[in-house]
Amino acid sequence: IAGITQAPTSQILAAGRRMTLRCTQDMRHNAMYWYRQDLGLGLRLIHYSNTAGTTGKGEVPDGYSVSRANTDDFPLTLASAVPSQTSVYFCASSREPNTGELFFGEGSRLTVL
Amino acid sequence: AQSVTQLGSHVSVSEGALVLLRCNYSSSVPPYLFWYVQYPNQGLQLLLKYTTGATLVKGINGFEAEFKKSETSFHLTKPSAHMSDAAEYFCAVSAMNTGFQKLVFGTGTRLLVSP
């Protein structure tokens, strides 16, 4: 089934460790996004990419980095994880940046101890 | 800046009853408005969206929402709740001058449906 695949599904990580959350889409969408979901705060945009080769900062980019080497992949890296980065992370994509219709992956639950 | 407020973190209804989930937005320019639904342990999926034109928007699974500029609202309704509607619902806003990549989500409303 076409869509977005995120990995890992769940991970427990020691503070200070580096972690990369993977995201792959097979819909040939141009735009991709990373959100974090926290109880009572809804979803907040971390980083986005309008097209391969470009990225931009969202609402809460500090402590995170992304790359967009090709259309399909949009990994999110935590260089040195901290407990406040404990969250559920969702990758999403849209056909174009201006459609407003996002397709989401099933999420990656990250716990930083 | 754009923002949305969802009134009520939890809404409980009986099966067959009317569903009403409230969303008010703030935007300095004409907004685009969305409702997304999240089922347990899944990502969000689009229910419906308002961009321009008709202010009453119909979505999937029998849901609809009406854009009311005078009230800055975009409430989600369904005439008759079904058990399968139990999920978390998110309202979101974007402004035409900033592009869709900056969707701003509300904090969500969990819909509970009892038999």
Coordinates of C-alpha atoms in Angstrom, one line a residue:
Chain A
I1 CA 0.0 0.0 0.0
A2 CA 1.4 3.4 -1.0
G3 CA 2.1 5.8 1.7
I4 CA 4.6 6.9 4.3
T5 CA 6.8 4.5 6.2
Q6 CA 8.5 5.6 9.5
A7 CA 11.1 3.8 11.5
P8 CA 11.6 2.9 14.2
T9 CA 8.0 2.6 15.5
S10 CA 9.3 3.0 19.1
Q11 CA 12.6 3.7 20.7
I12 CA 14.1 4.3 24.1
L13 CA 17.2 6.4 24.1
A14 CA 19.7 7.6 26.6
A15 CA 20.2 11.3 26.9
G16 CA 23.1 12.6 24.9
R17 CA 22.8 9.9 22.2
R18 CA 22.4 10.6 18.6
M19 CA 19.2 9.3 16.9
T20 CA 17.9 9.4 13.4
L21 CA 14.2 8.8 12.6
R22 CA 13.6 7.6 9.1
C23 CA 10.8 8.6 6.8
T24 CA 10.2 7.3 3.3
Q25 CA 7.3 8.0 1.0
D26 CA 6.4 6.3 -2.3
M27 CA 3.8 8.8 -3.5
R28 CA 6.3 11.0 -5.3
H29 CA 5.1 14.0 -3.2
N30 CA 7.2 17.1 -3.4
A31 CA 6.7 18.4 0.1
M32 CA 7.5 16.6 3.4
Y33 CA 7.2 17.5 7.0
W34 CA 8.2 16.5 10.5
Y35 CA 5.8 17.2 13.4
R36 CA 6.0 16.3 17.1
Q37 CA 2.8 15.5 19.0
D38 CA 2.7 16.2 22.8
L39 CA -0.3 15.9 25.1
G40 CA -2.1 19.2 25.4
L41 CA 0.0 20.8 22.8
G42 CA -1.3 19.2 19.6
L43 CA 1.1 18.9 16.7
R44 CA 4.0 21.3 16.2
L45 CA 6.0 21.6 13.0
I46 CA 9.7 20.9 13.4
H47 CA 11.1 21.1 9.9
Y48 CA 9.7 20.9 6.4
S49 CA 10.9 20.5 2.8
N50 CA 9.1 22.0 -0.1
T51 CA 11.1 19.9 -2.7
A52 CA 14.1 17.7 -2.8
G53 CA 17.3 19.7 -2.0
T54 CA 15.5 22.3 0.2
T55 CA 14.5 22.4 3.8
G56 CA 13.1 25.0 6.2
K57 CA 12.5 25.5 9.9
G58 CA 9.2 25.1 11.6
E59 CA 7.9 26.2 15.0
V60 CA 10.3 24.1 17.1
P61 CA 13.5 23.3 15.1
D62 CA 16.0 23.5 17.9
G63 CA 17.9 20.3 18.6
Y64 CA 16.8 18.8 15.3
S65 CA 18.2 18.6 11.8
V66 CA 16.8 17.3 8.5
S67 CA 18.0 16.6 5.0
R68 CA 16.3 16.0 1.7
A69 CA 18.7 14.3 -0.7
N70 CA 16.0 12.9 -2.8
T71 CA 12.2 13.0 -3.2
D72 CA 11.4 9.9 -1.2
D73 CA 13.4 10.2 2.0
F74 CA 13.3 12.8 4.8
P75 CA 15.2 11.7 7.9
L76 CA 15.1 13.6 11.2
T77 CA 18.2 13.7 13.3
L78 CA 18.5 14.5 17.0
A79 CA 22.2 15.2 17.4
S80 CA 22.3 14.9 21.2
A81 CA 18.9 13.8 22.6
V82 CA 17.4 15.4 25.7
P83 CA 14.5 14.3 27.8
S84 CA 12.3 17.2 26.5
Q85 CA 12.5 15.5 23.1
T86 CA 10.4 12.6 24.4
S87 CA 7.4 12.7 22.1
V88 CA 5.6 11.0 19.2
Y89 CA 7.1 12.1 15.9
F90 CA 5.0 12.1 12.7
C91 CA 6.4 12.4 9.2
A92 CA 3.9 13.8 6.6
S93 CA 3.9 14.6 2.9
S94 CA 1.8 16.6 0.5
R95 CA 1.8 16.5 -3.3
E96 CA 2.7 20.2 -3.4
P97 CA 3.5 22.6 -0.6
N98 CA 0.3 24.6 -1.2
T99 CA -2.3 21.8 -1.2
G100 CA -2.9 21.7 2.6
E101 CA -3.7 18.0 2.3
L102 CA -1.1 16.1 4.4
F103 CA -0.6 12.4 4.4
F104 CA 0.8 11.1 7.7
G105 CA 2.9 8.2 8.7
E106 CA 2.0 6.1 11.8
G107 CA 4.5 7.8 14.0
S108 CA 7.6 7.1 15.9
R109 CA 7.4 7.1 19.7
L110 CA 10.7 8.3 21.2
T111 CA 11.5 8.2 24.9
V112 CA 14.7 9.9 26.1
L113 CA 15.9 9.0 29.5
Chain B
A1 CA 0.1 34.8 13.1
Q2 CA -2.5 32.1 12.8
S3 CA -3.9 30.1 15.6
V4 CA -6.8 27.8 16.4
T5 CA -8.7 27.0 19.6
Q6 CA -10.6 23.8 20.1
L7 CA -13.1 24.1 22.8
G8 CA -13.2 21.0 25.0
S9 CA -10.4 18.4 25.1
H10 CA -13.0 15.7 25.4
V11 CA -16.5 15.4 24.1
S12 CA -18.8 12.4 24.9
V13 CA -21.9 11.5 22.9
S14 CA -24.2 8.5 22.7
E15 CA -24.3 6.4 19.5
G16 CA -26.8 8.0 17.2
A17 CA -26.5 11.5 18.8
L18 CA -25.4 14.7 17.1
V19 CA -21.6 15.3 17.1
L20 CA -20.4 18.9 17.5
L21 CA -16.8 19.7 17.8
R22 CA -15.9 23.3 18.1
C23 CA -13.0 25.2 16.5
N24 CA -12.4 28.9 16.5
Y25 CA -9.5 30.4 14.5
S26 CA -7.5 33.6 14.5
S27 CA -6.0 34.9 11.2
S28 CA -5.0 38.3 9.9
V29 CA -5.7 37.2 6.4
P30 CA -8.3 34.9 4.8
P31 CA -7.7 31.5 6.2
Y32 CA -7.7 28.0 4.8
L33 CA -9.2 25.6 7.4
F34 CA -8.9 21.9 7.9
W35 CA -10.2 19.1 10.1
Y36 CA -8.0 16.0 10.6
V37 CA -8.9 12.8 12.5
Q38 CA -6.5 10.5 14.3
Y39 CA -7.5 7.0 15.2
P40 CA -5.6 5.2 18.0
N41 CA -1.9 4.5 17.2
Q42 CA -2.3 6.0 13.7
G43 CA -1.3 9.1 11.9
L44 CA -3.7 11.9 11.1
Q45 CA -5.9 11.8 8.0
L46 CA -7.8 14.6 6.4
L47 CA -11.5 14.8 7.0
L48 CA -12.3 17.9 5.1
K49 CA -11.0 21.3 4.2
Y50 CA -12.2 24.8 3.4
T51 CA -10.3 27.0 1.0
T52 CA -12.7 29.2 -1.0
G53 CA -16.2 29.1 -2.3
A54 CA -19.1 27.3 -0.5
T55 CA -18.8 27.8 3.2
L56 CA -20.5 24.4 4.1
V57 CA -17.9 21.7 3.4
K58 CA -18.7 18.0 3.4
G59 CA -16.0 15.5 4.2
I60 CA -15.6 11.8 4.6
N61 CA -17.6 9.5 6.9
G62 CA -20.6 11.9 7.0
F63 CA -18.8 14.8 8.6
E64 CA -19.3 18.4 7.6
A65 CA -18.1 21.8 8.8
E66 CA -19.3 25.4 8.1
F67 CA -17.0 28.3 7.8
K68 CA -18.5 31.3 9.6
K69 CA -16.3 34.4 9.1
S70 CA -18.4 36.6 11.4
E71 CA -17.9 34.1 14.2
T72 CA -14.3 33.1 13.2
S73 CA -15.5 29.5 13.6
F74 CA -15.2 26.2 11.7
H75 CA -17.2 23.7 13.8
L76 CA -17.3 20.1 12.8
T77 CA -20.6 18.2 12.9
K78 CA -22.1 14.8 12.2
P79 CA -25.9 14.2 12.5
S80 CA -25.6 10.7 14.0
A81 CA -22.5 9.4 15.8
H82 CA -21.2 5.9 15.2
M83 CA -19.0 3.9 17.5
S84 CA -16.3 4.0 14.8
D85 CA -16.2 7.8 15.1
A86 CA -14.3 7.5 18.4
A87 CA -11.0 9.2 17.7
E88 CA -9.1 12.5 18.3
Y89 CA -10.0 15.4 16.0
F90 CA -7.7 18.3 15.1
C91 CA -8.7 21.6 13.6
A92 CA -5.9 23.4 11.6
V93 CA -5.5 26.7 9.9
S94 CA -3.2 28.1 7.3
A95 CA -3.1 31.5 5.7
M96 CA -2.9 32.0 2.0
N97 CA 0.0 34.3 2.2
T98 CA 2.2 32.0 4.1
G99 CA 1.7 28.8 2.2
F100 CA 0.3 25.5 3.3
Q101 CA 3.5 24.2 4.8
K102 CA 2.7 26.2 7.9
L103 CA -0.4 24.5 9.0
V104 CA -1.1 25.3 12.6
F105 CA -3.0 22.6 14.5
G106 CA -5.2 22.9 17.5
T107 CA -4.6 20.9 20.6
G108 CA -7.2 18.3 19.6
T109 CA -10.6 17.0 20.9
R110 CA -11.1 13.4 21.8
L111 CA -14.5 12.1 20.8
L112 CA -15.9 9.4 23.0
V113 CA -19.0 7.4 21.7
S114 CA -21.0 5.3 24.1
P115 CA -23.5 2.6 23.1

